[in-house]
Tab-separated table of C-alpha atoms and ligand atoms in Angstrom:
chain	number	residue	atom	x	y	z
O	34	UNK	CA	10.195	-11.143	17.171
O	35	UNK	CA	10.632	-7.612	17.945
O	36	UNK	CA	9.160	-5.465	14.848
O	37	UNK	CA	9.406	-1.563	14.471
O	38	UNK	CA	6.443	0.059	12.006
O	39	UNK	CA	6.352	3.529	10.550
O	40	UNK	CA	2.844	4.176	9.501
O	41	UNK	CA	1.645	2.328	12.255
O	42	UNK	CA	-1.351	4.388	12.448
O	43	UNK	CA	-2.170	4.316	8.661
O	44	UNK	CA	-5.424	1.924	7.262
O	45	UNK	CA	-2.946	-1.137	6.727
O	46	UNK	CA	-0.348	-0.335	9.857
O	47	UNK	CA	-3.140	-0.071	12.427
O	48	UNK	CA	-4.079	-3.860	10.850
O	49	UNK	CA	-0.801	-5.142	10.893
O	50	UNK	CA	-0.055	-3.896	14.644
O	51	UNK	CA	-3.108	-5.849	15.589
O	52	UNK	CA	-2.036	-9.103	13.814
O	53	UNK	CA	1.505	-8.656	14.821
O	54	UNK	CA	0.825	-8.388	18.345
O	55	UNK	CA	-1.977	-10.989	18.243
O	56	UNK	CA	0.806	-13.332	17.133
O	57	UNK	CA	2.553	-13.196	20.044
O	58	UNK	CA	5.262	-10.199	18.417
O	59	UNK	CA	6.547	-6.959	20.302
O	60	UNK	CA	5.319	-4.549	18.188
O	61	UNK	CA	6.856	-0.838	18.191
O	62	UNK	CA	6.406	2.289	16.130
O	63	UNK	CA	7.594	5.756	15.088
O	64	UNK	CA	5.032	7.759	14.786
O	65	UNK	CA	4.512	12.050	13.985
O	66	UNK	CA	2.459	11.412	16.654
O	67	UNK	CA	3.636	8.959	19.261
O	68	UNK	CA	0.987	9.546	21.834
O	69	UNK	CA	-1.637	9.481	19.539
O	70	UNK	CA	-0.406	6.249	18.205
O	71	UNK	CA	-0.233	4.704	21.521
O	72	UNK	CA	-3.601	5.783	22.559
O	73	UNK	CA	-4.889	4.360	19.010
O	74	UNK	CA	-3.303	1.213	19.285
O	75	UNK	CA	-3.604	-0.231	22.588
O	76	UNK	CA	-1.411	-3.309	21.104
O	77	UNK	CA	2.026	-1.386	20.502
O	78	UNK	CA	4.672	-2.246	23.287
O	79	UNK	CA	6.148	1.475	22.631
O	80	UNK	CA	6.358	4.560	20.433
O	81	UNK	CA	8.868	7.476	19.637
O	82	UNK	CA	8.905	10.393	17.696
O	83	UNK	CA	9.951	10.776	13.719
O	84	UNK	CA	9.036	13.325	11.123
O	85	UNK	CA	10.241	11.328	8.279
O	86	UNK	CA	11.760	14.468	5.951
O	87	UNK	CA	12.854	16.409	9.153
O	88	UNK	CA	15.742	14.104	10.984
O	89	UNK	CA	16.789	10.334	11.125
O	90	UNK	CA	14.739	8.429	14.016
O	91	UNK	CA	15.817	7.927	16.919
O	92	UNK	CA	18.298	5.235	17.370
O	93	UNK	CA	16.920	3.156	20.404
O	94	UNK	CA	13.868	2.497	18.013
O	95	UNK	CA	15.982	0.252	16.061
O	96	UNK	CA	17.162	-2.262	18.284
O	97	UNK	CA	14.650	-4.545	16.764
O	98	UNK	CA	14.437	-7.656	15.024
O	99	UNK	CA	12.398	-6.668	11.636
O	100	UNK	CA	11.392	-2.904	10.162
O	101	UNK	CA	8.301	-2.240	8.705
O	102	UNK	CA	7.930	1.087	6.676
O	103	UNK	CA	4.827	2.021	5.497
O	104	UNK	CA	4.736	6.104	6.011
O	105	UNK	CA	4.485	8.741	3.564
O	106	UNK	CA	2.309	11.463	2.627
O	107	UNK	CA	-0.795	10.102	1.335
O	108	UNK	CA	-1.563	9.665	-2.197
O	109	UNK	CA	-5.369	10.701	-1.728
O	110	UNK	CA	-6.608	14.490	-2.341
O	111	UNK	CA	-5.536	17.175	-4.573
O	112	UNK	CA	-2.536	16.775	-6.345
O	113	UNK	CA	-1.122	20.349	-5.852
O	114	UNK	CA	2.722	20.867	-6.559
O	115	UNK	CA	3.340	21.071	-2.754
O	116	UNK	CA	1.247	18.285	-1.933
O	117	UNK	CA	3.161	15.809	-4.996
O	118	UNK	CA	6.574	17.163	-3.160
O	119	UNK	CA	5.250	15.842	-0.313
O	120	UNK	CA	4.644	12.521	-1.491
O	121	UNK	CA	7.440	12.170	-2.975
O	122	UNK	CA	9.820	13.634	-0.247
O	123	UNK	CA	8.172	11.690	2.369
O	124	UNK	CA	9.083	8.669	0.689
O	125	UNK	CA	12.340	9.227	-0.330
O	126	UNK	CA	14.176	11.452	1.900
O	127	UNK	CA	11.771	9.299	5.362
O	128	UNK	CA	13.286	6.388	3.650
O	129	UNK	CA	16.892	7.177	3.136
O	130	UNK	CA	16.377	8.552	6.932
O	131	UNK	CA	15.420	5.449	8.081
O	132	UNK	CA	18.087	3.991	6.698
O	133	UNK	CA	21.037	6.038	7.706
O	134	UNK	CA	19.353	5.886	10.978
O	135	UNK	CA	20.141	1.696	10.818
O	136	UNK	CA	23.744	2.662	9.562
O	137	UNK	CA	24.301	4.385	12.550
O	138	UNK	CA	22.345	2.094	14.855
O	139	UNK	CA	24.533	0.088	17.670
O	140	UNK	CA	21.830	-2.795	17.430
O	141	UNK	CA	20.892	-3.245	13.374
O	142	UNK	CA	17.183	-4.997	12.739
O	143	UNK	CA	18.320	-7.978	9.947
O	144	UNK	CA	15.486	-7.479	7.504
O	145	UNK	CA	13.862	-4.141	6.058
O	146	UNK	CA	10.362	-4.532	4.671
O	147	UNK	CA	9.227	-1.675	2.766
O	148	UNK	CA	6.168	-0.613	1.095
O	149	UNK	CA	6.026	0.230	-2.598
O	150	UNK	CA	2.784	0.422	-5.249
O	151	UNK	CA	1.856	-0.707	-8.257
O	152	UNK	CA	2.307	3.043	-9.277
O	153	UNK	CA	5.764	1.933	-10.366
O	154	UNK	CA	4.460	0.193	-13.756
O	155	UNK	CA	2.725	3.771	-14.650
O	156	UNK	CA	0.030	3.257	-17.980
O	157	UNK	CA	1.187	-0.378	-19.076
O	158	UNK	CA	-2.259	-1.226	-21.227
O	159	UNK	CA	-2.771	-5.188	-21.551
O	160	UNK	CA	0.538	-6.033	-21.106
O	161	UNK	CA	0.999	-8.478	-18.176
O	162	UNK	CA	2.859	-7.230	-15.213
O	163	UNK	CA	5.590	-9.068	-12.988
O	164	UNK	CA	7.511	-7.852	-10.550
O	165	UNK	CA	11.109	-7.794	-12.638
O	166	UNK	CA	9.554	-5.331	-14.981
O	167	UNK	CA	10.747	-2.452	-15.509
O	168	UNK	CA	9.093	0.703	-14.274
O	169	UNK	CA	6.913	3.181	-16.553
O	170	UNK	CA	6.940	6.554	-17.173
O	171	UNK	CA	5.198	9.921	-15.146
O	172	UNK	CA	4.741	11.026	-11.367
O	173	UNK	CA	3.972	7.810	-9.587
O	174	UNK	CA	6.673	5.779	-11.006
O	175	UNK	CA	9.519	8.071	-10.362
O	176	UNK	CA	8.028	8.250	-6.597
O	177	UNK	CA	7.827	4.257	-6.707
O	178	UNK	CA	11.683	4.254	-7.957
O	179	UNK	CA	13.335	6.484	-5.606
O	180	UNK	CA	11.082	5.337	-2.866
O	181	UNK	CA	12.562	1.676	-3.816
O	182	UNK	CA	16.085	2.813	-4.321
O	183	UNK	CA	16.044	4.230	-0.863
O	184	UNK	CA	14.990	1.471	0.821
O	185	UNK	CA	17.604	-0.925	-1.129
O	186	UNK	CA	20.138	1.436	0.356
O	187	UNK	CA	20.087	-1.254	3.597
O	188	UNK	CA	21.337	-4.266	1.672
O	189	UNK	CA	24.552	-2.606	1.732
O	190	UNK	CA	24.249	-2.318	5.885
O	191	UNK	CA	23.827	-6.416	5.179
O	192	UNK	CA	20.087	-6.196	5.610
O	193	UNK	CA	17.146	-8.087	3.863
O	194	UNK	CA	15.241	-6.109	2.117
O	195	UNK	CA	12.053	-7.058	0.581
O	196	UNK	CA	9.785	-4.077	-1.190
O	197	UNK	CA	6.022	-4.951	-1.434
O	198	UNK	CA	4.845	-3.476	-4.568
O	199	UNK	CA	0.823	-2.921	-3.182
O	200	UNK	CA	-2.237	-3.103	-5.616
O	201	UNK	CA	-5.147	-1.423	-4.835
O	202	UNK	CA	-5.717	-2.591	-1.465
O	203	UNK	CA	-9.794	-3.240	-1.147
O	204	UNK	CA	-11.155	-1.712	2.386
O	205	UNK	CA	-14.680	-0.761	3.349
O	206	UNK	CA	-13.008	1.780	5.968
O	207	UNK	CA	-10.534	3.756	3.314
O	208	UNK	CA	-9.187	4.152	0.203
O	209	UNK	CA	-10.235	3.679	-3.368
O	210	UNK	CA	-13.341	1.494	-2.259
O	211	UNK	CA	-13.900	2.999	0.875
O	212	UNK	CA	-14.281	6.701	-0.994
O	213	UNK	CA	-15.976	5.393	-3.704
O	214	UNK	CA	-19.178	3.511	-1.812
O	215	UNK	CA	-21.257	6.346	-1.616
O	216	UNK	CA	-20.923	7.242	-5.524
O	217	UNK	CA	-21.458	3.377	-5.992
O	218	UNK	CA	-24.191	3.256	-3.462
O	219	UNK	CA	-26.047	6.277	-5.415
O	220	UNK	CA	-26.297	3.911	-8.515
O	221	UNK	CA	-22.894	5.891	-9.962
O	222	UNK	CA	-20.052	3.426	-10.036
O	223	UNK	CA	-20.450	2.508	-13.702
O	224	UNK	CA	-17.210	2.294	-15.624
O	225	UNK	CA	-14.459	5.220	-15.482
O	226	UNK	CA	-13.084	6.021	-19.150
O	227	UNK	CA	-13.412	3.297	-21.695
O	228	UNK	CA	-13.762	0.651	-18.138
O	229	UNK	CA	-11.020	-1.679	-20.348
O	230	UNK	CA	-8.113	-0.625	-17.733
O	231	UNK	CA	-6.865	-3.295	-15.348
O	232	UNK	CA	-7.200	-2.959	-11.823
O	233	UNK	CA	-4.197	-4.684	-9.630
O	234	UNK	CA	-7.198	-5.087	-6.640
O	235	UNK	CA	-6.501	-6.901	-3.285
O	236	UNK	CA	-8.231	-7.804	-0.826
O	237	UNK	CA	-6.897	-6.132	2.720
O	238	UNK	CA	-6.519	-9.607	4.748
O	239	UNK	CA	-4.192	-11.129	2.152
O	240	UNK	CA	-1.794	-7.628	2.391
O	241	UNK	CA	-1.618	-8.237	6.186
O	242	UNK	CA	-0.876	-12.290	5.526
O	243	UNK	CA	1.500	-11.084	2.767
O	244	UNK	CA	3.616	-8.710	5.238
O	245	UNK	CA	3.500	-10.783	7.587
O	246	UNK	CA	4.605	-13.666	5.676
O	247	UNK	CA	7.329	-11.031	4.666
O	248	UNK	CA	8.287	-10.160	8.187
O	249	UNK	CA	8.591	-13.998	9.700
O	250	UNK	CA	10.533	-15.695	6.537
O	251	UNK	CA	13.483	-15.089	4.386
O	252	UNK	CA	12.223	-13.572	0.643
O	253	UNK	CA	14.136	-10.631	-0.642
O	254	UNK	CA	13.651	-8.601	-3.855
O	255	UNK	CA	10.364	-7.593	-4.704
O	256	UNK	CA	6.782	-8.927	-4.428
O	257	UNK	CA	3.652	-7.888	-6.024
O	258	UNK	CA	0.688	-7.466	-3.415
O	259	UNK	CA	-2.195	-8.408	-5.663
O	260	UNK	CA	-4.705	-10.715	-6.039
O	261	UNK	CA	-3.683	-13.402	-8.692
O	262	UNK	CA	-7.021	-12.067	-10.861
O	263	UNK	CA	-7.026	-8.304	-11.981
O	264	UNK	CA	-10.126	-7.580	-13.297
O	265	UNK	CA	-11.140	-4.638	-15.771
O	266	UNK	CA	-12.611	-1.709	-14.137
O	267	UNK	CA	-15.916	-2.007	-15.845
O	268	UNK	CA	-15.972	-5.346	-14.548
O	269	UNK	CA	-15.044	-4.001	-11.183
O	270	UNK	CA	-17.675	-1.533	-11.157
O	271	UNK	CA	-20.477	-4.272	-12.439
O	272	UNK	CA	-19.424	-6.918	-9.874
O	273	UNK	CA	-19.225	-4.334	-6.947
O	274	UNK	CA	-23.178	-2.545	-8.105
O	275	UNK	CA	-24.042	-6.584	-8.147
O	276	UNK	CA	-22.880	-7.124	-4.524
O	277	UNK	CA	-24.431	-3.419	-3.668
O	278	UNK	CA	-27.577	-4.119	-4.989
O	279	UNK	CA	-27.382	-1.193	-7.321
O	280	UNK	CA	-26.565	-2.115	-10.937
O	281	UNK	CA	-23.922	0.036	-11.478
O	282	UNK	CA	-24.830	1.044	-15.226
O	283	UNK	CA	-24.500	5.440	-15.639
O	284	UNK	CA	-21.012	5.895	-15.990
O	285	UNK	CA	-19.169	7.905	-13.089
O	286	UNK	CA	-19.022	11.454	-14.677
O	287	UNK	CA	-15.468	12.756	-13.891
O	288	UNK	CA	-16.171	15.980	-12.315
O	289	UNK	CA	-18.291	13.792	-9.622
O	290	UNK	CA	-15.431	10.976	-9.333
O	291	UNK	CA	-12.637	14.461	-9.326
O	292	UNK	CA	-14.828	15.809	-6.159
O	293	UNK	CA	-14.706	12.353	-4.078
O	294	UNK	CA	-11.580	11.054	-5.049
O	295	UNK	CA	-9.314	14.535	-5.446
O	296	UNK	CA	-6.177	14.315	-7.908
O	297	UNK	CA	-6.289	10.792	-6.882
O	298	UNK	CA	-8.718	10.486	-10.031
O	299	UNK	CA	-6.388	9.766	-12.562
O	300	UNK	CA	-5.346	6.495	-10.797
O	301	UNK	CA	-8.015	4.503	-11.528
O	302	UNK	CA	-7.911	5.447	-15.290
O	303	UNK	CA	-4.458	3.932	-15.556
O	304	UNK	CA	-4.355	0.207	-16.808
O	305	UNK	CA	-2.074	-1.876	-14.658
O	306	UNK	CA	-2.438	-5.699	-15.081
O	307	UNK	CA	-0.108	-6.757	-11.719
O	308	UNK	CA	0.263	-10.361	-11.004
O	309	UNK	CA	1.491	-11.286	-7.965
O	310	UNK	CA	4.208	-13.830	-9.672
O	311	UNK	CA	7.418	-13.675	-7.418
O	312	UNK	CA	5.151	-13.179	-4.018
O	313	UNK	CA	3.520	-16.531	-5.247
O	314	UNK	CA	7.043	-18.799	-6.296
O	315	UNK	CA	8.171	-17.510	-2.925
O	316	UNK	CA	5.141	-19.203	-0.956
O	317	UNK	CA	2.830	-16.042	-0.589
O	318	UNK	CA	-1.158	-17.864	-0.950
O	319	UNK	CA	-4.305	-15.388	-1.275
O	320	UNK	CA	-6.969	-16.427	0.300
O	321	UNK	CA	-9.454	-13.475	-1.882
O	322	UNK	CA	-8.154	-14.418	-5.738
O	323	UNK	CA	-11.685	-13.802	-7.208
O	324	UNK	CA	-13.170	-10.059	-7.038
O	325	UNK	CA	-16.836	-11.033	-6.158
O	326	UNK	CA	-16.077	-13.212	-3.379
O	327	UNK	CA	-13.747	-10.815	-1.941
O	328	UNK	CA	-16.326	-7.793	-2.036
O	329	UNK	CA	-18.999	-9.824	-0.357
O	330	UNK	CA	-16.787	-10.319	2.242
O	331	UNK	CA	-15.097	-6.870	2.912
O	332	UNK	CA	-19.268	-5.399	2.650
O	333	UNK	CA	-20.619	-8.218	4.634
O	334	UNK	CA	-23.329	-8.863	1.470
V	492	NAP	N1	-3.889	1.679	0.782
V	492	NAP	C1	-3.529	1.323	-0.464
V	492	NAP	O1	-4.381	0.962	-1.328
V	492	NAP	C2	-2.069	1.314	-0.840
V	492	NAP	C3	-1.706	0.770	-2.086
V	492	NAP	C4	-0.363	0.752	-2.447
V	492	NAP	C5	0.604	1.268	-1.594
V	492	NAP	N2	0.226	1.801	-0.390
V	492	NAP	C6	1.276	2.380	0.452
V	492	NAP	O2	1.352	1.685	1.687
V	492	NAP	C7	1.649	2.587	2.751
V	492	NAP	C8	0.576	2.443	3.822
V	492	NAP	O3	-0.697	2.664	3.208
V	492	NAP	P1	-1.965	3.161	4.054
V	492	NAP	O4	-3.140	3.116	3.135
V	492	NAP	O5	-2.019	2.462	5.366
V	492	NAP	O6	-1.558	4.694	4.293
V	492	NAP	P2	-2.206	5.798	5.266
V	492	NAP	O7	-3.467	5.278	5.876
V	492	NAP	O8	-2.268	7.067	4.496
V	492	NAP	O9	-1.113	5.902	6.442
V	492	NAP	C9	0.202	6.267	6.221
V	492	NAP	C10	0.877	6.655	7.524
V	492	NAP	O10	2.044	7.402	7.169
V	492	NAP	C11	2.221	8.506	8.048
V	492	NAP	N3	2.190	9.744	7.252
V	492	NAP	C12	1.124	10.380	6.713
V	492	NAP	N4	1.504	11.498	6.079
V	492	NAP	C13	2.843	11.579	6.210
V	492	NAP	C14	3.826	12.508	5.786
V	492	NAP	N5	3.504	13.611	5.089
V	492	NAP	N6	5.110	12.259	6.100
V	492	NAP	C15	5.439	11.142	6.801
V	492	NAP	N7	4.568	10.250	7.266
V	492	NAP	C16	3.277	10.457	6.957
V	492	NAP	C17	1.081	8.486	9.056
V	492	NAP	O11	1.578	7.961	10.286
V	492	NAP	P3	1.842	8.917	11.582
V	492	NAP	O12	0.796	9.972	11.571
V	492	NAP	O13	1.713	7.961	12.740
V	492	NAP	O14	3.220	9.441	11.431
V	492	NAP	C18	0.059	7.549	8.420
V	492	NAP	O15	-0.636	6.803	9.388
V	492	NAP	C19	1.684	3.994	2.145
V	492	NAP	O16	3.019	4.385	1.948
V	492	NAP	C20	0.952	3.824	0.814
V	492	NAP	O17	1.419	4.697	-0.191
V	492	NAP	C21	-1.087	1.824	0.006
């Protein structure tokens, strides 16, 4: 298949361009950067230029089998008002782009796959999570929506769209784990708030297996990208100190967790039991469904 990614260059695009290609795929991207991406990722066939917010992409990009779209602002850092803009436009204008840009595309791909979060369920307590609930309430969840709406936008155009609603996706190199090893390596992972909130983990080979999956067969809707066993964050915090080494008891005081982690703090305090439910009827397997296991692996332990 021919496959176009946005985000190519991101923690889980630079992965999936890898497996792609390594599948025997033509893998192409749009990039801020195309020559940076290129030079990156030795595996992409091509790359052009798109500012998602700024223009639609060019149209030549699209004469592909299969779009991934997995670009947007970072949720990471400080959450100023200009930087929450810019995760929000980035997702929804860069998606409704993308898009129009198939609208008006001579050759149309025939399936749009489109990242999401678990964001969308917002502060949902004990209550178990499947993918036809609805969304919650606050920041993240209207970004989720509109990012989703967007992106639906192409089953009209006769497209089949599939939105992967991502947990938090476990990586040694990045993101929630990756910033948090050296508080958890100084003996400070111990539980955030009460620890009693559920976190939708995953582990980052069963996201790629998942897309990919995604890309190569015929689902549409929405899947949840989680392993099938959320754990509580205290429980997260004891199994990871256990595969550490470091018994991860002292709590992680807020201002240190605010200084690593940014405005992305408040995430991990929400409670979001996600189980993958649809991804699984519709043949999606996880090869990482228990937390310990999974860690050991990603940390080599
Ligand atoms: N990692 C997770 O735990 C997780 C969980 C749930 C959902 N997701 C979502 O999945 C997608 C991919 O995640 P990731 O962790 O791989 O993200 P990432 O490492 O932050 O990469 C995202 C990519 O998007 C592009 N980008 C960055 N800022 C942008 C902006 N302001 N406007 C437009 N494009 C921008 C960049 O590509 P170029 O520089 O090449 O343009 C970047 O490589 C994201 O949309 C993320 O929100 C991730």
């Amino acid at each position: 298949m021919r496959i176009l990614l946005t985000g190519a260059t991101g923690l889980i695009g630079s992965r999936l361009v890898q497996r792609l290609a390594g599948l025997g795929h033509t893998v192409t991207a749009l990039s801020r950067s195309p020559d940076r991406a290129r030079a990156a990722l030795p595996d992409l066939d091509d790359a052009w230029l798109w500012r998602p917010g700024e223009a639609t992409p060019p149209l030549q990009s699209l004469a592909c089998d299969a779009v991934v779209h997995l670009a947007g602002e970072s949720v990471a850092g400080r959450w100023s008002a200009a930087k929450k803009q810019r995760i929000l436009e980035s997702r929804r204008e860069g998606t409704r782009e993308l898009v129009q840009a198939i609208a008006d595309a001579p050759d149309r791909p025939a399936a749009l796959i489109s990242a999401s979060a678990v964001g969308y369920y917002g502060e949902r307590g004990d209550a178990e999570l499947q993918e036809s609930d609805p969304p919650g309430e606050g920041f993240l969840p209207e970004v989720c929506v509109a990012w989703e709406r967007a992106a639906q936008g192409a089953e009209a155009l006769g497209l089949r769209v599939l939105r992967l609603r991502m947990g938090l996706v476990l990586d040694p190199d990045g993101g929630l784990l990756g910033e948090s090893l050296p508080l958890a390596r100084a003996g400070l992972g111990g539980p955030l708030g009460s620890g009693r909130q559920w976190w939708p983990w995953v582990h980052r080979d069963d996201v790629i297996a998942a897309m990919v999956a995604g890309v190569t067969g015929t689902a549409a809707g929405v899947w949840n990208v989680t392993a099938p066993q959320p754990v509580r964050q205290g429980d997260f915090a004891r199994t990871l100190g256990r595969v550490l080494g470091r018994p991860a008891v002292l709590p992680a005081p807020a201002f240190a967790l605010r200084l690593v982690l940014g405005g992305f703090a408040d995430e991990p305090l929400l409670s979001r039991r996600a189980l993958p439910v649809a991804s699984q009827a519709d043949g999606v397997r996880f090869a990482w469904p228990e937390l310990e296991p999974a860690l050991r692996d990603l940390l080599d332990r």
